[in-house]
Amino acid sequence: MKIAIGADHAGYRLKAELLDVIRGLGHEVEDFGAHGPESVDYPDFASKVCNQVVSGAADRGILLCGTGIGMSIAANKVPGIRCALVHDVFSAKATREHNDTNVLAMGERVIGPGLAQEVLRTWLTTEFSNGERHKNRIGKVCALEKQAELHP
């Protein structure tokens, strides 16, 4: 898979920890920044990563900030993105199996690097279940998205 990754100033250190995990699993990764502690705006990085995913240039995206909250909010404003804010292994597995998420958000100030690596591994290696009830629910989420586009 090709993975797009991005972080703001509060998530760039965790991003550096996760790049080797992605590559170690045999995936290609494109890093959209940030690369240092200078204050930046998380929506700019969420946009870059999510546009890669919806365009098909990347299969999945990873977003990191201080809490993961801002990134997940921004990501879920992009039509076609199903971003989950995850800080535990169970949720990483469930969000892939049940929600077919295509973007993962985590917060550097919330999760340590060891657990973040485990969450990432789980999320990247878990497939969507393709269960009818899950496909139906995702369809309803997509319908909400289309409804919002028609009635902003």
Coordinates of N, CA and C in Angstrom, one line a residue:
M1 N 0.8 -1.2 0.0 CA 0.0 0.0 0.0 C 0.9 1.2 0.0
K2 N 0.3 2.3 -0.5 CA 0.9 3.6 -0.4 C 0.2 4.4 0.7
I3 N 1.0 4.9 1.7 CA 0.5 5.6 2.8 C 0.9 7.1 2.8
A4 N 0.0 8.0 3.0 CA 0.3 9.4 3.1 C 0.3 9.7 4.6
I5 N 1.3 10.5 5.1 CA 1.3 10.8 6.5 C 1.6 12.3 6.7
G6 N 0.9 12.9 7.7 CA 1.1 14.3 8.0 C 0.9 14.6 9.4
A7 N 1.6 15.6 9.9 CA 1.5 16.0 11.3 C 1.7 17.5 11.4
D8 N 1.1 18.0 12.5 CA 1.5 19.4 12.8 C 2.7 19.5 13.7
H9 N 2.9 20.6 14.3 CA 4.1 20.8 15.2 C 4.0 20.0 16.5
A10 N 2.8 19.6 16.8 CA 2.6 18.8 18.1 C 2.6 17.3 17.8
G11 N 2.7 16.9 16.5 CA 2.7 15.5 16.2 C 3.9 15.0 15.4
Y12 N 4.8 15.9 15.1 CA 5.9 15.6 14.1 C 6.9 14.5 14.7
R13 N 7.1 14.6 16.1 CA 8.0 13.6 16.7 C 7.4 12.2 16.6
L14 N 6.1 12.0 16.8 CA 5.5 10.7 16.7 C 5.5 10.2 15.3
K15 N 5.3 11.2 14.4 CA 5.4 10.8 12.9 C 6.7 10.2 12.6
A16 N 7.8 10.7 13.1 CA 9.1 10.2 12.9 C 9.2 8.7 13.4
E17 N 8.6 8.5 14.5 CA 8.6 7.1 15.1 C 7.8 6.1 14.3
L18 N 6.8 6.6 13.6 CA 5.9 5.7 12.8 C 6.4 5.4 11.4
L19 N 7.3 6.2 10.8 CA 7.7 6.0 9.5 C 8.4 4.7 9.3
D20 N 9.2 4.3 10.2 CA 9.9 3.0 10.1 C 9.0 1.8 10.2
V21 N 7.9 2.0 11.0 CA 6.9 0.9 11.1 C 6.2 0.7 9.8
I22 N 5.8 1.8 9.2 CA 5.1 1.7 7.9 C 6.1 1.0 6.8
R23 N 7.3 1.5 6.8 CA 8.2 0.9 5.8 C 8.6 -0.5 6.2
G24 N 8.6 -0.8 7.5 CA 8.9 -2.2 7.9 C 7.8 -3.2 7.5
L25 N 6.6 -2.7 7.4 CA 5.5 -3.6 6.9 C 5.5 -3.7 5.4
G26 N 6.4 -3.1 4.7 CA 6.5 -3.2 3.3 C 5.7 -2.1 2.5
H27 N 5.3 -1.1 3.2 CA 4.5 -0.1 2.5 C 5.3 1.1 2.1
E28 N 4.9 1.8 1.0 CA 5.5 3.0 0.6 C 4.9 4.1 1.4
V29 N 5.6 5.1 1.8 CA 5.1 6.2 2.6 C 5.5 7.6 2.0
E30 N 4.6 8.5 1.9 CA 5.0 9.9 1.5 C 4.7 10.8 2.7
D31 N 5.7 11.5 3.1 CA 5.6 12.4 4.3 C 5.3 13.8 3.9
F32 N 4.1 14.3 4.3 CA 3.7 15.7 4.0 C 4.0 16.7 5.0
G33 N 4.9 16.4 6.0 CA 5.3 17.3 7.1 C 4.3 17.2 8.2
A34 N 4.5 18.1 9.2 CA 5.5 19.1 9.4 C 6.8 18.3 9.9
H35 N 7.9 19.1 9.9 CA 9.2 18.5 10.2 C 9.9 19.1 11.4
G36 N 9.2 19.9 12.1 CA 9.8 20.6 13.2 C 8.8 21.2 14.2
P37 N 9.3 21.9 15.2 CA 8.4 22.4 16.3 C 7.7 23.7 16.0
E38 N 8.0 24.4 14.9 CA 7.4 25.7 14.6 C 5.9 25.5 14.4
S39 N 5.2 26.4 15.0 CA 3.7 26.3 15.0 C 3.2 26.4 13.6
V40 N 2.3 25.4 13.2 CA 1.6 25.3 11.9 C 0.2 25.0 12.2
D41 N -0.6 25.0 11.1 CA -2.1 24.8 11.3 C -2.4 23.4 10.8
Y42 N -3.0 22.6 11.7 CA -3.2 21.2 11.4 C -4.2 21.0 10.2
P43 N -5.2 21.9 9.9 CA -6.0 21.6 8.7 C -5.2 21.6 7.4
D44 N -4.1 22.3 7.4 CA -3.3 22.3 6.1 C -2.7 20.9 5.9
F45 N -2.3 20.2 6.9 CA -1.7 18.9 6.7 C -2.8 17.8 6.6
A46 N -3.9 18.0 7.2 CA -5.0 17.1 7.1 C -5.5 17.1 5.6
S47 N -5.6 18.3 5.1 CA -6.0 18.5 3.7 C -5.1 17.8 2.7
K48 N -3.8 18.0 2.9 CA -2.8 17.4 2.0 C -2.9 15.8 2.0
V49 N -3.0 15.3 3.2 CA -3.1 13.8 3.3 C -4.4 13.3 2.8
C50 N -5.5 13.9 3.2 CA -6.8 13.4 2.7 C -7.0 13.5 1.2
N51 N -6.5 14.6 0.6 CA -6.6 14.7 -0.8 C -5.8 13.6 -1.5
Q52 N -4.7 13.2 -1.0 CA -4.0 12.0 -1.5 C -4.9 10.8 -1.5
V53 N -5.6 10.6 -0.4 CA -6.4 9.4 -0.2 C -7.6 9.4 -1.2
V54 N -8.3 10.5 -1.2 CA -9.5 10.6 -2.1 C -9.2 10.6 -3.5
S55 N -8.0 11.0 -3.9 CA -7.6 11.0 -5.3 C -7.1 9.7 -5.8
G56 N -6.8 8.8 -4.8 CA -6.3 7.5 -5.1 C -4.8 7.5 -5.2
A57 N -4.1 8.6 -5.0 CA -2.7 8.7 -5.0 C -2.1 7.9 -3.8
A58 N -2.9 7.8 -2.7 CA -2.5 7.0 -1.5 C -3.7 6.1 -1.2
D59 N -3.4 4.9 -0.6 CA -4.4 4.0 -0.2 C -5.0 4.4 1.1
R60 N -4.2 4.9 2.0 CA -4.6 5.3 3.4 C -3.8 6.4 3.8
G61 N -4.3 7.1 4.9 CA -3.6 8.2 5.5 C -3.4 8.1 7.0
I62 N -2.4 8.8 7.5 CA -2.1 8.9 8.9 C -2.0 10.3 9.3
L63 N -2.7 10.8 10.3 CA -2.6 12.2 10.7 C -2.3 12.2 12.2
L64 N -1.4 13.1 12.6 CA -0.9 13.3 14.0 C -0.9 14.7 14.4
C65 N -1.4 15.0 15.6 CA -1.3 16.3 16.2 C -1.2 16.1 17.7
G66 N -1.4 17.1 18.5 CA -1.3 16.9 19.9 C -2.2 15.9 20.5
T67 N -3.5 16.0 20.2 CA -4.5 15.1 20.7 C -5.1 14.2 19.6
G68 N -4.9 14.5 18.4 CA -5.6 13.8 17.3 C -7.0 14.3 17.0
I69 N -7.5 15.1 17.9 CA -8.9 15.6 17.7 C -9.0 16.6 16.5
G70 N -8.2 17.6 16.5 CA -8.2 18.6 15.4 C -8.0 17.9 14.1
M71 N -7.1 17.0 14.0 CA -6.8 16.3 12.7 C -8.0 15.5 12.3
S72 N -8.6 14.8 13.2 CA -9.8 13.9 12.8 C -11.0 14.8 12.4
I73 N -11.2 15.9 13.1 CA -12.3 16.8 12.7 C -12.1 17.3 11.3
A74 N -10.9 17.8 11.0 CA -10.5 18.4 9.7 C -10.6 17.3 8.6
A75 N -10.1 16.1 8.9 CA -10.1 15.0 7.9 C -11.5 14.6 7.5
N76 N -12.4 14.6 8.5 CA -13.8 14.1 8.3 C -14.6 15.2 7.6
K77 N -14.1 16.3 7.3 CA -14.8 17.3 6.5 C -14.5 17.1 5.0
V78 N -13.6 16.2 4.7 CA -13.2 15.9 3.3 C -14.1 14.8 2.8
P79 N -15.0 15.0 1.8 CA -15.8 14.0 1.3 C -15.0 12.7 0.8
G80 N -15.5 11.6 1.3 CA -14.8 10.3 1.0 C -13.8 9.8 2.0
I81 N -13.6 10.7 3.0 CA -12.7 10.3 4.1 C -13.5 9.7 5.3
R82 N -13.0 8.6 5.8 CA -13.6 8.1 7.1 C -12.4 8.0 8.0
C83 N -12.2 9.0 8.8 CA -11.1 9.1 9.7 C -11.5 8.7 11.1
A84 N -10.7 7.9 11.8 CA -11.0 7.5 13.2 C -9.8 8.0 14.0
L85 N -10.2 8.5 15.2 CA -9.2 8.9 16.2 C -9.1 7.7 17.1
V86 N -7.9 7.1 17.2 CA -7.7 5.9 17.9 C -6.4 5.9 18.8
H87 N -6.6 5.4 20.0 CA -5.5 5.4 20.9 C -5.4 4.0 21.6
D88 N -6.1 3.0 21.0 CA -6.0 1.6 21.6 C -6.1 0.6 20.5
V89 N -5.6 -0.5 20.7 CA -5.5 -1.6 19.7 C -6.9 -2.1 19.3
F90 N -7.8 -2.3 20.3 CA -9.1 -2.8 20.0 C -9.8 -1.9 19.0
S91 N -9.8 -0.6 19.2 CA -10.4 0.4 18.3 C -9.8 0.4 17.0
A92 N -8.5 0.2 16.9 CA -7.8 0.2 15.6 C -8.3 -0.9 14.8
K93 N -8.4 -2.1 15.4 CA -9.0 -3.3 14.7 C -10.4 -3.1 14.3
A94 N -11.2 -2.6 15.2 CA -12.7 -2.5 15.0 C -13.0 -1.4 13.9
T95 N -12.2 -0.3 13.9 CA -12.5 0.7 12.9 C -12.2 0.3 11.5
R96 N -11.2 -0.6 11.4 CA -10.9 -1.2 10.0 C -12.0 -2.2 9.6
E97 N -12.3 -3.2 10.6 CA -13.2 -4.2 10.3 C -14.6 -3.7 10.0
H98 N -15.0 -2.8 10.8 CA -16.4 -2.4 10.8 C -16.7 -1.1 10.0
N99 N -15.8 -0.2 10.0 CA -16.0 1.1 9.4 C -15.2 1.4 8.1
D100 N -14.3 0.4 7.8 CA -13.4 0.6 6.6 C -12.7 2.0 6.6
T101 N -12.2 2.4 7.7 CA -11.6 3.7 7.8 C -10.4 3.8 6.8
N102 N -10.2 4.9 6.2 CA -9.1 5.1 5.3 C -8.1 6.1 5.8
V103 N -8.4 6.7 7.0 CA -7.4 7.6 7.6 C -7.4 7.3 9.1
L104 N -6.3 7.3 9.7 CA -6.1 7.1 11.2 C -5.5 8.4 11.8
A105 N -6.1 8.8 12.9 CA -5.6 10.0 13.6 C -5.2 9.5 15.0
M106 N -4.0 10.1 15.5 CA -3.6 9.8 16.8 C -3.0 11.1 17.4
G107 N -2.9 11.2 18.7 CA -2.4 12.4 19.4 C -1.1 12.1 20.1
E108 N 0.0 12.8 19.7 CA 1.3 12.6 20.3 C 1.3 12.8 21.8
R109 N 0.4 13.7 22.3 CA 0.4 14.1 23.7 C -0.5 13.1 24.5
V110 N -1.1 12.2 23.8 CA -2.1 11.2 24.4 C -1.5 9.8 24.5
I111 N -0.7 9.4 23.5 CA -0.3 8.1 23.3 C 1.2 8.0 23.2
G112 N 1.8 7.0 23.8 CA 3.3 6.9 23.7 C 3.7 6.2 22.4
P113 N 4.9 6.3 22.1 CA 5.4 5.7 20.8 C 5.2 4.2 20.7
G114 N 5.4 3.5 21.7 CA 5.3 2.0 21.7 C 3.8 1.6 21.3
L115 N 2.9 2.2 22.1 CA 1.5 1.9 21.8 C 1.1 2.4 20.4
A116 N 1.5 3.6 20.1 CA 1.2 4.1 18.8 C 1.6 3.2 17.6
Q117 N 2.8 2.6 17.8 CA 3.3 1.7 16.8 C 2.4 0.5 16.7
E118 N 2.0 0.0 17.8 CA 1.1 -1.2 17.9 C -0.2 -0.9 17.2
V119 N -0.8 0.3 17.6 CA -2.1 0.7 17.0 C -1.9 0.8 15.5
L120 N -0.8 1.4 15.0 CA -0.6 1.6 13.6 C -0.5 0.2 12.9
R121 N 0.3 -0.7 13.4 CA 0.5 -2.0 12.9 C -0.9 -2.7 12.7
T122 N -1.7 -2.6 13.8 CA -3.0 -3.3 13.8 C -3.9 -2.6 12.7
W123 N -3.9 -1.3 12.6 CA -4.7 -0.6 11.7 C -4.3 -0.9 10.2
L124 N -3.0 -1.0 10.0 CA -2.6 -1.3 8.6 C -2.7 -2.7 8.2
T125 N -2.8 -3.6 9.2 CA -2.9 -5.1 8.8 C -4.3 -5.6 8.9
T126 N -5.2 -4.9 9.4 CA -6.6 -5.3 9.5 C -7.4 -5.0 8.3
E127 N -8.1 -6.0 7.7 CA -8.9 -5.7 6.5 C -10.3 -5.4 6.9
F128 N -11.1 -4.8 6.0 CA -12.5 -4.6 6.2 C -13.2 -5.9 6.1
S129 N -14.2 -6.1 7.0 CA -14.9 -7.4 7.1 C -15.8 -7.7 5.8
N130 N -16.2 -6.6 5.2 CA -17.1 -6.7 4.0 C -18.5 -7.3 4.5
G131 N -18.8 -7.3 5.8 CA -20.1 -7.7 6.3 C -21.2 -6.8 5.7
E132 N -22.3 -7.4 5.4 CA -23.4 -6.6 4.8 C -23.9 -5.5 5.7
R133 N -24.0 -5.8 7.0 CA -24.4 -4.7 7.9 C -23.5 -3.6 8.0
H134 N -22.2 -3.9 7.9 CA -21.2 -2.8 7.9 C -21.2 -2.0 6.6
K135 N -21.3 -2.7 5.5 CA -21.4 -2.0 4.2 C -22.6 -1.1 4.1
N136 N -23.7 -1.6 4.7 CA -25.0 -0.8 4.7 C -24.8 0.4 5.5
R137 N -24.1 0.3 6.7 CA -23.9 1.5 7.6 C -23.0 2.5 6.9
I138 N -21.9 2.0 6.2 CA -21.0 2.9 5.5 C -21.8 3.6 4.4
G139 N -22.6 2.9 3.7 CA -23.5 3.5 2.7 C -24.3 4.6 3.3
K140 N -24.8 4.5 4.5 CA -25.6 5.5 5.1 C -24.8 6.7 5.5
V141 N -23.6 6.5 5.9 CA -22.6 7.6 6.2 C -22.3 8.3 4.9
C142 N -22.1 7.6 3.8 CA -21.8 8.3 2.5 C -23.0 9.1 2.0
A143 N -24.2 8.6 2.3 CA -25.5 9.3 2.0 C -25.6 10.6 2.7
L144 N -25.2 10.6 4.0 CA -25.1 11.8 4.8 C -24.2 12.8 4.2
E145 N -23.0 12.3 3.7 CA -22.0 13.2 3.1 C -22.6 13.9 1.9
K146 N -23.3 13.1 1.0 CA -23.9 13.6 -0.2 C -25.0 14.6 0.1
Q147 N -25.8 14.3 1.1 CA -26.8 15.2 1.6 C -26.2 16.6 2.0
A148 N -25.1 16.5 2.7 CA -24.4 17.7 3.2 C -23.9 18.6 2.0
E149 N -23.4 17.9 1.0 CA -22.9 18.6 -0.2 C -24.0 19.3 -0.9
L150 N -25.2 18.7 -0.9 CA -26.4 19.3 -1.6 C -27.0 20.4 -0.9
H151 N -26.9 20.4 0.5 CA -27.6 21.3 1.3 C -26.6 21.9 2.4
P152 N -25.6 22.7 1.9 CA -24.5 23.2 2.8 C -25.0 24.1 3.9

